[in-house]
Short mmCIF file of N, CA and C in Angstrom, two decimals:
data_model
loop_
_atom_site.label_atom_id
_atom_site.label_comp_id
_atom_site.label_asym_id
_atom_site.label_seq_id
_atom_site.Cartn_x
_atom_site.Cartn_y
_atom_site.Cartn_z
N MET A 4 -40.80 -26.71 -25.91
CA MET A 4 -42.03 -27.46 -26.06
C MET A 4 -41.76 -28.67 -26.94
N THR A 5 -42.26 -29.82 -26.52
CA THR A 5 -42.07 -31.05 -27.27
C THR A 5 -43.42 -31.56 -27.75
N ASN A 6 -43.54 -31.83 -29.03
CA ASN A 6 -44.77 -32.42 -29.57
C ASN A 6 -44.62 -33.93 -29.58
N LEU A 7 -45.62 -34.61 -29.06
CA LEU A 7 -45.63 -36.06 -29.04
C LEU A 7 -46.85 -36.53 -29.81
N SER A 8 -46.91 -37.81 -30.07
CA SER A 8 -48.00 -38.33 -30.88
C SER A 8 -49.37 -38.03 -30.26
N GLU A 9 -49.45 -38.01 -28.97
CA GLU A 9 -50.74 -37.80 -28.33
C GLU A 9 -50.83 -36.50 -27.56
N GLY A 10 -49.72 -35.98 -27.10
CA GLY A 10 -49.78 -34.82 -26.23
C GLY A 10 -48.61 -33.88 -26.46
N ILE A 11 -48.59 -32.85 -25.64
CA ILE A 11 -47.55 -31.83 -25.70
C ILE A 11 -46.94 -31.71 -24.31
N ILE A 12 -45.61 -31.63 -24.27
CA ILE A 12 -44.91 -31.38 -23.01
C ILE A 12 -44.40 -29.96 -23.05
N ARG A 13 -44.71 -29.21 -22.00
CA ARG A 13 -44.21 -27.84 -21.91
C ARG A 13 -43.94 -27.46 -20.46
N THR A 14 -43.10 -26.47 -20.28
CA THR A 14 -42.80 -25.97 -18.94
C THR A 14 -44.05 -25.34 -18.35
N ILE A 15 -44.28 -25.59 -17.08
CA ILE A 15 -45.43 -25.02 -16.39
C ILE A 15 -45.03 -23.68 -15.80
N ASP A 16 -45.78 -22.66 -16.16
CA ASP A 16 -45.56 -21.30 -15.69
C ASP A 16 -46.25 -21.14 -14.33
N PHE A 17 -45.47 -20.94 -13.28
CA PHE A 17 -46.03 -20.83 -11.94
C PHE A 17 -46.74 -19.50 -11.70
N ASN A 18 -46.73 -18.60 -12.69
CA ASN A 18 -47.54 -17.38 -12.62
C ASN A 18 -48.98 -17.65 -13.03
N ASP A 19 -49.23 -18.80 -13.65
CA ASP A 19 -50.58 -19.20 -14.05
C ASP A 19 -51.21 -19.97 -12.90
N THR A 20 -51.85 -19.23 -12.00
CA THR A 20 -52.37 -19.82 -10.76
C THR A 20 -53.37 -20.94 -11.02
N GLY A 21 -54.21 -20.79 -12.04
CA GLY A 21 -55.18 -21.84 -12.35
C GLY A 21 -54.50 -23.13 -12.75
N LEU A 22 -53.47 -23.03 -13.57
CA LEU A 22 -52.72 -24.21 -13.99
C LEU A 22 -51.98 -24.82 -12.82
N VAL A 23 -51.41 -23.99 -11.98
CA VAL A 23 -50.68 -24.49 -10.80
C VAL A 23 -51.65 -25.19 -9.86
N ARG A 24 -52.86 -24.67 -9.72
CA ARG A 24 -53.88 -25.32 -8.89
C ARG A 24 -54.22 -26.70 -9.48
N SER A 25 -54.33 -26.79 -10.80
CA SER A 25 -54.60 -28.08 -11.45
C SER A 25 -53.45 -29.06 -11.21
N LEU A 26 -52.23 -28.57 -11.28
CA LEU A 26 -51.05 -29.39 -11.02
C LEU A 26 -51.04 -29.89 -9.58
N TYR A 27 -51.38 -29.01 -8.65
CA TYR A 27 -51.43 -29.37 -7.23
C TYR A 27 -52.46 -30.49 -7.01
N GLU A 28 -53.63 -30.35 -7.61
CA GLU A 28 -54.66 -31.38 -7.47
C GLU A 28 -54.23 -32.69 -8.15
N LEU A 29 -53.61 -32.59 -9.31
CA LEU A 29 -53.12 -33.77 -10.01
C LEU A 29 -52.12 -34.52 -9.15
N GLN A 30 -51.18 -33.80 -8.56
CA GLN A 30 -50.17 -34.49 -7.75
C GLN A 30 -50.82 -35.16 -6.54
N ARG A 31 -51.83 -34.54 -5.95
CA ARG A 31 -52.50 -35.16 -4.80
C ARG A 31 -53.18 -36.47 -5.22
N GLU A 32 -53.84 -36.47 -6.38
CA GLU A 32 -54.49 -37.69 -6.86
C GLU A 32 -53.46 -38.78 -7.13
N SER A 33 -52.38 -38.41 -7.78
CA SER A 33 -51.34 -39.37 -8.14
C SER A 33 -50.65 -39.94 -6.90
N TYR A 34 -50.28 -39.06 -5.98
CA TYR A 34 -49.58 -39.53 -4.78
C TYR A 34 -50.48 -40.31 -3.84
N LEU A 35 -51.78 -40.07 -3.89
CA LEU A 35 -52.69 -40.88 -3.08
C LEU A 35 -52.69 -42.32 -3.56
N ILE A 36 -52.62 -42.52 -4.88
CA ILE A 36 -52.51 -43.88 -5.43
C ILE A 36 -51.19 -44.51 -4.97
N GLU A 37 -50.09 -43.74 -5.02
CA GLU A 37 -48.81 -44.27 -4.55
C GLU A 37 -48.88 -44.62 -3.07
N ALA A 38 -49.51 -43.75 -2.28
CA ALA A 38 -49.62 -44.00 -0.84
C ALA A 38 -50.32 -45.32 -0.57
N LYS A 39 -51.38 -45.59 -1.31
CA LYS A 39 -52.09 -46.86 -1.16
C LYS A 39 -51.19 -48.03 -1.58
N LEU A 40 -50.46 -47.83 -2.67
CA LEU A 40 -49.58 -48.88 -3.20
C LEU A 40 -48.49 -49.26 -2.20
N ILE A 41 -47.91 -48.27 -1.57
CA ILE A 41 -46.78 -48.52 -0.66
C ILE A 41 -47.20 -48.53 0.81
N ASN A 42 -48.49 -48.31 1.06
CA ASN A 42 -49.03 -48.32 2.41
C ASN A 42 -48.32 -47.31 3.32
N PHE A 43 -48.17 -46.09 2.80
CA PHE A 43 -47.54 -45.01 3.56
C PHE A 43 -48.20 -43.71 3.12
N TYR A 44 -48.87 -43.05 4.06
CA TYR A 44 -49.67 -41.88 3.72
C TYR A 44 -49.02 -40.56 4.14
N GLU A 45 -47.77 -40.62 4.53
CA GLU A 45 -47.06 -39.41 4.95
C GLU A 45 -46.14 -38.88 3.85
N ILE A 46 -46.43 -39.19 2.61
CA ILE A 46 -45.64 -38.70 1.49
C ILE A 46 -45.69 -37.17 1.52
N PRO A 47 -44.53 -36.51 1.52
CA PRO A 47 -44.53 -35.04 1.67
C PRO A 47 -45.48 -34.28 0.74
N PRO A 48 -45.57 -34.61 -0.56
CA PRO A 48 -46.51 -33.85 -1.40
C PRO A 48 -47.99 -33.99 -0.99
N LEU A 49 -48.32 -35.05 -0.26
CA LEU A 49 -49.69 -35.18 0.24
C LEU A 49 -49.93 -34.29 1.45
N LYS A 50 -48.86 -33.86 2.09
CA LYS A 50 -48.98 -33.08 3.32
C LYS A 50 -48.85 -31.58 3.07
N GLU A 51 -48.26 -31.19 1.93
CA GLU A 51 -47.99 -29.77 1.72
C GLU A 51 -49.24 -28.99 1.34
N THR A 52 -49.28 -27.74 1.76
CA THR A 52 -50.37 -26.86 1.41
C THR A 52 -50.15 -26.33 -0.01
N PHE A 53 -51.17 -25.71 -0.57
CA PHE A 53 -51.03 -25.12 -1.90
C PHE A 53 -49.96 -24.04 -1.88
N GLU A 54 -49.91 -23.27 -0.82
CA GLU A 54 -48.92 -22.20 -0.71
C GLU A 54 -47.50 -22.77 -0.65
N GLU A 55 -47.32 -23.87 0.09
CA GLU A 55 -46.01 -24.52 0.14
C GLU A 55 -45.63 -25.06 -1.24
N PHE A 56 -46.61 -25.63 -1.93
CA PHE A 56 -46.38 -26.15 -3.27
C PHE A 56 -45.93 -25.03 -4.21
N GLN A 57 -46.62 -23.89 -4.15
CA GLN A 57 -46.28 -22.76 -5.01
C GLN A 57 -44.84 -22.28 -4.77
N ALA A 58 -44.34 -22.46 -3.57
CA ALA A 58 -43.01 -21.97 -3.20
C ALA A 58 -41.94 -23.05 -3.25
N CYS A 59 -42.22 -24.20 -3.86
CA CYS A 59 -41.29 -25.33 -3.81
C CYS A 59 -39.97 -25.08 -4.55
N GLY A 60 -39.96 -24.18 -5.52
CA GLY A 60 -38.72 -23.86 -6.23
C GLY A 60 -38.29 -24.88 -7.27
N GLU A 61 -39.14 -25.84 -7.59
CA GLU A 61 -38.83 -26.85 -8.59
C GLU A 61 -39.31 -26.38 -9.96
N GLN A 62 -38.66 -26.88 -11.00
CA GLN A 62 -39.12 -26.59 -12.36
C GLN A 62 -39.99 -27.76 -12.80
N PHE A 63 -41.17 -27.45 -13.31
CA PHE A 63 -42.13 -28.47 -13.73
C PHE A 63 -42.32 -28.46 -15.23
N ARG A 64 -42.39 -29.66 -15.78
CA ARG A 64 -42.80 -29.86 -17.17
C ARG A 64 -44.11 -30.64 -17.09
N GLY A 65 -45.09 -30.18 -17.84
CA GLY A 65 -46.39 -30.84 -17.84
C GLY A 65 -46.67 -31.54 -19.15
N TYR A 66 -47.38 -32.63 -19.08
CA TYR A 66 -47.82 -33.37 -20.25
C TYR A 66 -49.31 -33.06 -20.42
N PHE A 67 -49.65 -32.48 -21.57
CA PHE A 67 -51.02 -32.05 -21.82
C PHE A 67 -51.64 -32.87 -22.93
N LEU A 68 -52.82 -33.39 -22.67
CA LEU A 68 -53.65 -34.09 -23.65
C LEU A 68 -54.89 -33.24 -23.87
N ASP A 69 -55.12 -32.80 -25.09
CA ASP A 69 -56.29 -31.95 -25.39
C ASP A 69 -56.38 -30.78 -24.41
N ASN A 70 -55.25 -30.15 -24.17
CA ASN A 70 -55.14 -28.98 -23.28
C ASN A 70 -55.44 -29.29 -21.81
N GLN A 71 -55.51 -30.56 -21.46
CA GLN A 71 -55.72 -30.96 -20.06
C GLN A 71 -54.42 -31.54 -19.51
N LEU A 72 -54.05 -31.13 -18.32
CA LEU A 72 -52.83 -31.63 -17.68
C LEU A 72 -53.03 -33.09 -17.29
N ALA A 73 -52.20 -33.97 -17.85
CA ALA A 73 -52.32 -35.41 -17.60
C ALA A 73 -51.15 -35.96 -16.80
N GLY A 74 -50.05 -35.21 -16.73
CA GLY A 74 -48.89 -35.68 -15.99
C GLY A 74 -47.89 -34.56 -15.86
N ALA A 75 -46.91 -34.76 -14.99
CA ALA A 75 -45.86 -33.75 -14.80
C ALA A 75 -44.64 -34.37 -14.14
N VAL A 76 -43.51 -33.73 -14.40
CA VAL A 76 -42.27 -34.10 -13.73
C VAL A 76 -41.65 -32.79 -13.23
N SER A 77 -41.05 -32.83 -12.05
CA SER A 77 -40.36 -31.65 -11.55
C SER A 77 -38.92 -32.02 -11.22
N SER A 78 -38.08 -30.99 -11.26
CA SER A 78 -36.66 -31.23 -11.00
C SER A 78 -36.02 -29.97 -10.44
N THR A 79 -34.86 -30.20 -9.85
CA THR A 79 -33.97 -29.12 -9.46
C THR A 79 -32.60 -29.45 -10.05
N VAL A 80 -31.80 -28.42 -10.23
CA VAL A 80 -30.45 -28.60 -10.77
C VAL A 80 -29.47 -27.93 -9.82
N GLU A 81 -28.44 -28.69 -9.46
CA GLU A 81 -27.35 -28.14 -8.65
C GLU A 81 -26.05 -28.55 -9.32
N GLU A 82 -25.34 -27.56 -9.81
CA GLU A 82 -24.12 -27.80 -10.59
C GLU A 82 -24.45 -28.73 -11.75
N GLU A 83 -23.90 -29.93 -11.79
CA GLU A 83 -24.15 -30.84 -12.91
C GLU A 83 -25.03 -32.02 -12.51
N THR A 84 -25.85 -31.82 -11.47
CA THR A 84 -26.73 -32.89 -10.99
C THR A 84 -28.18 -32.44 -11.04
N VAL A 85 -29.01 -33.25 -11.69
CA VAL A 85 -30.45 -33.03 -11.70
C VAL A 85 -31.07 -33.99 -10.69
N THR A 86 -31.91 -33.45 -9.83
CA THR A 86 -32.69 -34.28 -8.93
C THR A 86 -34.14 -34.24 -9.40
N ILE A 87 -34.66 -35.41 -9.72
CA ILE A 87 -36.07 -35.52 -10.08
C ILE A 87 -36.84 -35.53 -8.77
N CYS A 88 -37.65 -34.53 -8.57
CA CYS A 88 -38.35 -34.36 -7.30
C CYS A 88 -39.72 -35.03 -7.29
N ARG A 89 -40.44 -34.90 -8.39
CA ARG A 89 -41.80 -35.45 -8.47
C ARG A 89 -42.05 -35.97 -9.88
N MET A 90 -42.74 -37.08 -9.96
CA MET A 90 -43.22 -37.63 -11.23
C MET A 90 -44.66 -38.04 -10.96
N VAL A 91 -45.60 -37.38 -11.62
CA VAL A 91 -47.02 -37.65 -11.37
C VAL A 91 -47.76 -37.82 -12.68
N VAL A 92 -48.70 -38.75 -12.67
CA VAL A 92 -49.58 -38.98 -13.81
C VAL A 92 -50.99 -39.13 -13.26
N HIS A 93 -51.94 -38.52 -13.94
CA HIS A 93 -53.33 -38.66 -13.50
C HIS A 93 -53.72 -40.13 -13.59
N PRO A 94 -54.41 -40.65 -12.57
CA PRO A 94 -54.78 -42.07 -12.59
C PRO A 94 -55.53 -42.52 -13.84
N ASP A 95 -56.29 -41.63 -14.48
CA ASP A 95 -56.98 -42.00 -15.72
C ASP A 95 -56.02 -42.27 -16.87
N HIS A 96 -54.76 -41.87 -16.69
CA HIS A 96 -53.79 -41.99 -17.78
C HIS A 96 -52.60 -42.89 -17.42
N PHE A 97 -52.75 -43.69 -16.37
CA PHE A 97 -51.70 -44.65 -16.04
C PHE A 97 -51.49 -45.61 -17.21
N LYS A 98 -50.27 -46.09 -17.33
CA LYS A 98 -49.89 -47.11 -18.30
C LYS A 98 -50.08 -46.68 -19.76
N LYS A 99 -49.92 -45.38 -20.00
CA LYS A 99 -50.00 -44.86 -21.37
C LYS A 99 -48.65 -44.32 -21.84
N GLY A 100 -47.61 -44.49 -21.02
CA GLY A 100 -46.28 -44.03 -21.40
C GLY A 100 -46.00 -42.57 -21.11
N ILE A 101 -46.87 -41.92 -20.37
CA ILE A 101 -46.69 -40.50 -20.09
C ILE A 101 -45.45 -40.26 -19.22
N ALA A 102 -45.27 -41.05 -18.17
CA ALA A 102 -44.08 -40.88 -17.32
C ALA A 102 -42.81 -41.10 -18.14
N GLN A 103 -42.82 -42.07 -19.03
CA GLN A 103 -41.66 -42.33 -19.88
C GLN A 103 -41.37 -41.12 -20.76
N GLN A 104 -42.38 -40.55 -21.36
CA GLN A 104 -42.19 -39.39 -22.23
C GLN A 104 -41.70 -38.17 -21.44
N LEU A 105 -42.23 -37.99 -20.24
CA LEU A 105 -41.76 -36.90 -19.39
C LEU A 105 -40.28 -37.09 -19.03
N LEU A 106 -39.92 -38.32 -18.67
CA LEU A 106 -38.53 -38.62 -18.32
C LEU A 106 -37.62 -38.39 -19.53
N ASN A 107 -38.02 -38.86 -20.69
CA ASN A 107 -37.22 -38.67 -21.90
C ASN A 107 -36.98 -37.18 -22.17
N THR A 108 -38.04 -36.39 -22.06
CA THR A 108 -37.93 -34.95 -22.33
C THR A 108 -37.02 -34.28 -21.30
N LEU A 109 -37.19 -34.61 -20.04
CA LEU A 109 -36.34 -34.03 -19.00
C LEU A 109 -34.88 -34.35 -19.28
N GLU A 110 -34.57 -35.62 -19.55
CA GLU A 110 -33.18 -36.00 -19.80
C GLU A 110 -32.63 -35.31 -21.05
N SER A 111 -33.44 -35.20 -22.08
CA SER A 111 -33.01 -34.53 -23.31
C SER A 111 -32.75 -33.04 -23.07
N ASP A 112 -33.63 -32.40 -22.31
CA ASP A 112 -33.48 -30.97 -22.02
C ASP A 112 -32.26 -30.68 -21.14
N MET A 113 -31.84 -31.67 -20.37
CA MET A 113 -30.75 -31.48 -19.41
C MET A 113 -29.46 -32.14 -19.90
N GLY A 114 -29.22 -32.08 -21.18
CA GLY A 114 -28.07 -32.73 -21.78
C GLY A 114 -26.72 -32.28 -21.27
N TYR A 115 -26.67 -31.18 -20.58
CA TYR A 115 -25.40 -30.63 -20.08
C TYR A 115 -25.01 -31.17 -18.71
N VAL A 116 -25.85 -31.96 -18.06
CA VAL A 116 -25.54 -32.45 -16.72
C VAL A 116 -24.82 -33.79 -16.79
N SER A 117 -24.26 -34.20 -15.65
CA SER A 117 -23.54 -35.47 -15.63
C SER A 117 -24.23 -36.54 -14.78
N LEU A 118 -25.23 -36.14 -13.97
CA LEU A 118 -25.85 -37.10 -13.07
C LEU A 118 -27.31 -36.76 -12.85
N PHE A 119 -28.16 -37.79 -12.88
CA PHE A 119 -29.56 -37.68 -12.51
C PHE A 119 -29.76 -38.49 -11.23
N LYS A 120 -30.56 -37.95 -10.31
CA LYS A 120 -30.90 -38.66 -9.08
C LYS A 120 -32.41 -38.66 -8.91
N VAL A 121 -32.92 -39.72 -8.31
CA VAL A 121 -34.34 -39.82 -8.03
C VAL A 121 -34.55 -40.76 -6.84
N ALA A 122 -35.63 -40.54 -6.12
CA ALA A 122 -36.01 -41.43 -5.00
C ALA A 122 -37.48 -41.77 -5.16
N THR A 123 -37.83 -42.98 -4.75
CA THR A 123 -39.23 -43.40 -4.76
C THR A 123 -39.44 -44.39 -3.62
N GLY A 124 -40.68 -44.61 -3.25
CA GLY A 124 -40.96 -45.58 -2.21
C GLY A 124 -40.41 -46.95 -2.59
N LYS A 125 -39.80 -47.61 -1.63
CA LYS A 125 -39.17 -48.91 -1.90
C LYS A 125 -40.16 -49.90 -2.51
N ASP A 126 -41.43 -49.79 -2.14
CA ASP A 126 -42.44 -50.72 -2.64
C ASP A 126 -43.19 -50.20 -3.87
N ASN A 127 -42.74 -49.09 -4.43
CA ASN A 127 -43.39 -48.55 -5.64
C ASN A 127 -42.75 -49.20 -6.87
N VAL A 128 -43.19 -50.40 -7.16
CA VAL A 128 -42.61 -51.20 -8.24
C VAL A 128 -42.73 -50.52 -9.60
N PRO A 129 -43.87 -49.93 -9.96
CA PRO A 129 -43.94 -49.28 -11.28
C PRO A 129 -42.89 -48.17 -11.45
N ALA A 130 -42.70 -47.34 -10.43
CA ALA A 130 -41.70 -46.27 -10.52
C ALA A 130 -40.29 -46.85 -10.58
N LYS A 131 -40.01 -47.83 -9.75
CA LYS A 131 -38.68 -48.44 -9.76
C LYS A 131 -38.39 -49.07 -11.12
N ASN A 132 -39.38 -49.71 -11.71
CA ASN A 132 -39.20 -50.31 -13.04
C ASN A 132 -38.93 -49.25 -14.09
N LEU A 133 -39.65 -48.12 -14.02
CA LEU A 133 -39.43 -47.03 -14.97
C LEU A 133 -37.98 -46.56 -14.93
N TYR A 134 -37.49 -46.31 -13.74
CA TYR A 134 -36.12 -45.80 -13.63
C TYR A 134 -35.09 -46.86 -14.01
N ALA A 135 -35.30 -48.10 -13.58
CA ALA A 135 -34.35 -49.17 -13.91
C ALA A 135 -34.26 -49.39 -15.42
N LYS A 136 -35.38 -49.38 -16.11
CA LYS A 136 -35.34 -49.63 -17.56
C LYS A 136 -34.72 -48.46 -18.32
N ASN A 137 -34.56 -47.33 -17.66
CA ASN A 137 -33.95 -46.16 -18.28
C ASN A 137 -32.51 -45.95 -17.83
N GLY A 138 -31.92 -46.99 -17.26
CA GLY A 138 -30.51 -46.93 -16.92
C GLY A 138 -30.17 -46.36 -15.56
N TYR A 139 -31.17 -46.14 -14.72
CA TYR A 139 -30.92 -45.67 -13.36
C TYR A 139 -30.50 -46.87 -12.52
N LYS A 140 -29.43 -46.71 -11.77
CA LYS A 140 -28.91 -47.78 -10.93
C LYS A 140 -29.35 -47.56 -9.48
N HIS A 141 -29.81 -48.64 -8.86
CA HIS A 141 -30.20 -48.57 -7.45
C HIS A 141 -28.96 -48.25 -6.63
N ASP A 142 -29.05 -47.20 -5.85
CA ASP A 142 -27.94 -46.77 -5.00
C ASP A 142 -28.06 -47.40 -3.62
N ARG A 143 -29.20 -47.18 -2.99
CA ARG A 143 -29.43 -47.76 -1.66
C ARG A 143 -30.87 -47.50 -1.24
N ASP A 144 -31.28 -48.19 -0.19
CA ASP A 144 -32.57 -47.94 0.44
C ASP A 144 -32.31 -47.19 1.73
N LEU A 145 -33.20 -46.26 2.02
CA LEU A 145 -33.01 -45.38 3.17
C LEU A 145 -34.29 -45.36 3.99
N GLU A 146 -34.18 -45.63 5.28
CA GLU A 146 -35.34 -45.58 6.17
C GLU A 146 -35.63 -44.12 6.50
N VAL A 147 -36.79 -43.62 6.08
CA VAL A 147 -37.13 -42.21 6.29
C VAL A 147 -38.22 -42.03 7.35
N ALA A 148 -38.83 -43.11 7.75
CA ALA A 148 -39.81 -43.14 8.83
C ALA A 148 -39.75 -44.56 9.39
N PRO A 149 -40.23 -44.78 10.61
CA PRO A 149 -40.17 -46.13 11.16
C PRO A 149 -40.77 -47.17 10.20
N ASP A 150 -39.94 -48.12 9.79
CA ASP A 150 -40.33 -49.21 8.90
C ASP A 150 -40.79 -48.75 7.51
N PHE A 151 -40.39 -47.54 7.10
CA PHE A 151 -40.70 -47.08 5.76
C PHE A 151 -39.40 -46.67 5.07
N TYR A 152 -39.19 -47.24 3.88
CA TYR A 152 -37.95 -47.03 3.15
C TYR A 152 -38.22 -46.41 1.78
N ILE A 153 -37.28 -45.58 1.35
CA ILE A 153 -37.28 -45.11 -0.02
C ILE A 153 -36.06 -45.70 -0.71
N SER A 154 -36.20 -45.90 -2.01
CA SER A 154 -35.09 -46.39 -2.82
C SER A 154 -34.50 -45.22 -3.58
N LEU A 155 -33.18 -45.09 -3.51
CA LEU A 155 -32.47 -44.02 -4.20
C LEU A 155 -31.83 -44.59 -5.45
N PHE A 156 -31.96 -43.87 -6.57
CA PHE A 156 -31.41 -44.26 -7.85
C PHE A 156 -30.57 -43.14 -8.41
N GLN A 157 -29.57 -43.51 -9.22
CA GLN A 157 -28.72 -42.54 -9.91
C GLN A 157 -28.47 -43.01 -11.34
N LYS A 158 -28.26 -42.02 -12.20
CA LYS A 158 -27.89 -42.32 -13.57
C LYS A 158 -26.80 -41.35 -13.99
N ALA A 159 -25.60 -41.88 -14.20
CA ALA A 159 -24.48 -41.08 -14.70
C ALA A 159 -24.62 -41.00 -16.21
N VAL A 160 -24.47 -39.80 -16.76
CA VAL A 160 -24.67 -39.63 -18.20
C VAL A 160 -23.41 -39.18 -18.93
N ARG A 161 -22.34 -38.86 -18.21
CA ARG A 161 -21.06 -38.62 -18.85
C ARG A 161 -19.93 -38.92 -17.90
#
């Protein structure tokens, strides 16, 4: 658990169905804003059911303000590589540094790995800026649907 000036970051327990339901709703709100931003509404987290979400197998860290979930980051680890799967912030809390704090905590907690990977919509400028300012290097753009591209980033840490 990490204490921050405004909130607390802690691992989300997927046995807490109420909290997981809140996380599911939060991600839908956040990704709907991204979908509008990048003009692509087929983002996988917008399409998944609650049951699929519960079974995703990712580890989530949540950012809590006054005991309310305001943001989250999820990841998977394979050998010495962390893949950031989701980064979501409630629209009421955009531009407050929550994504930055979540990213900092994830990287700090994963000090034993050698590589971080992340993908975001090619036109998602705020996300791309977050990763670039934190040392993530653009790897390539990948067409994942007709005329829709994601940008892949990597950060080597040792």
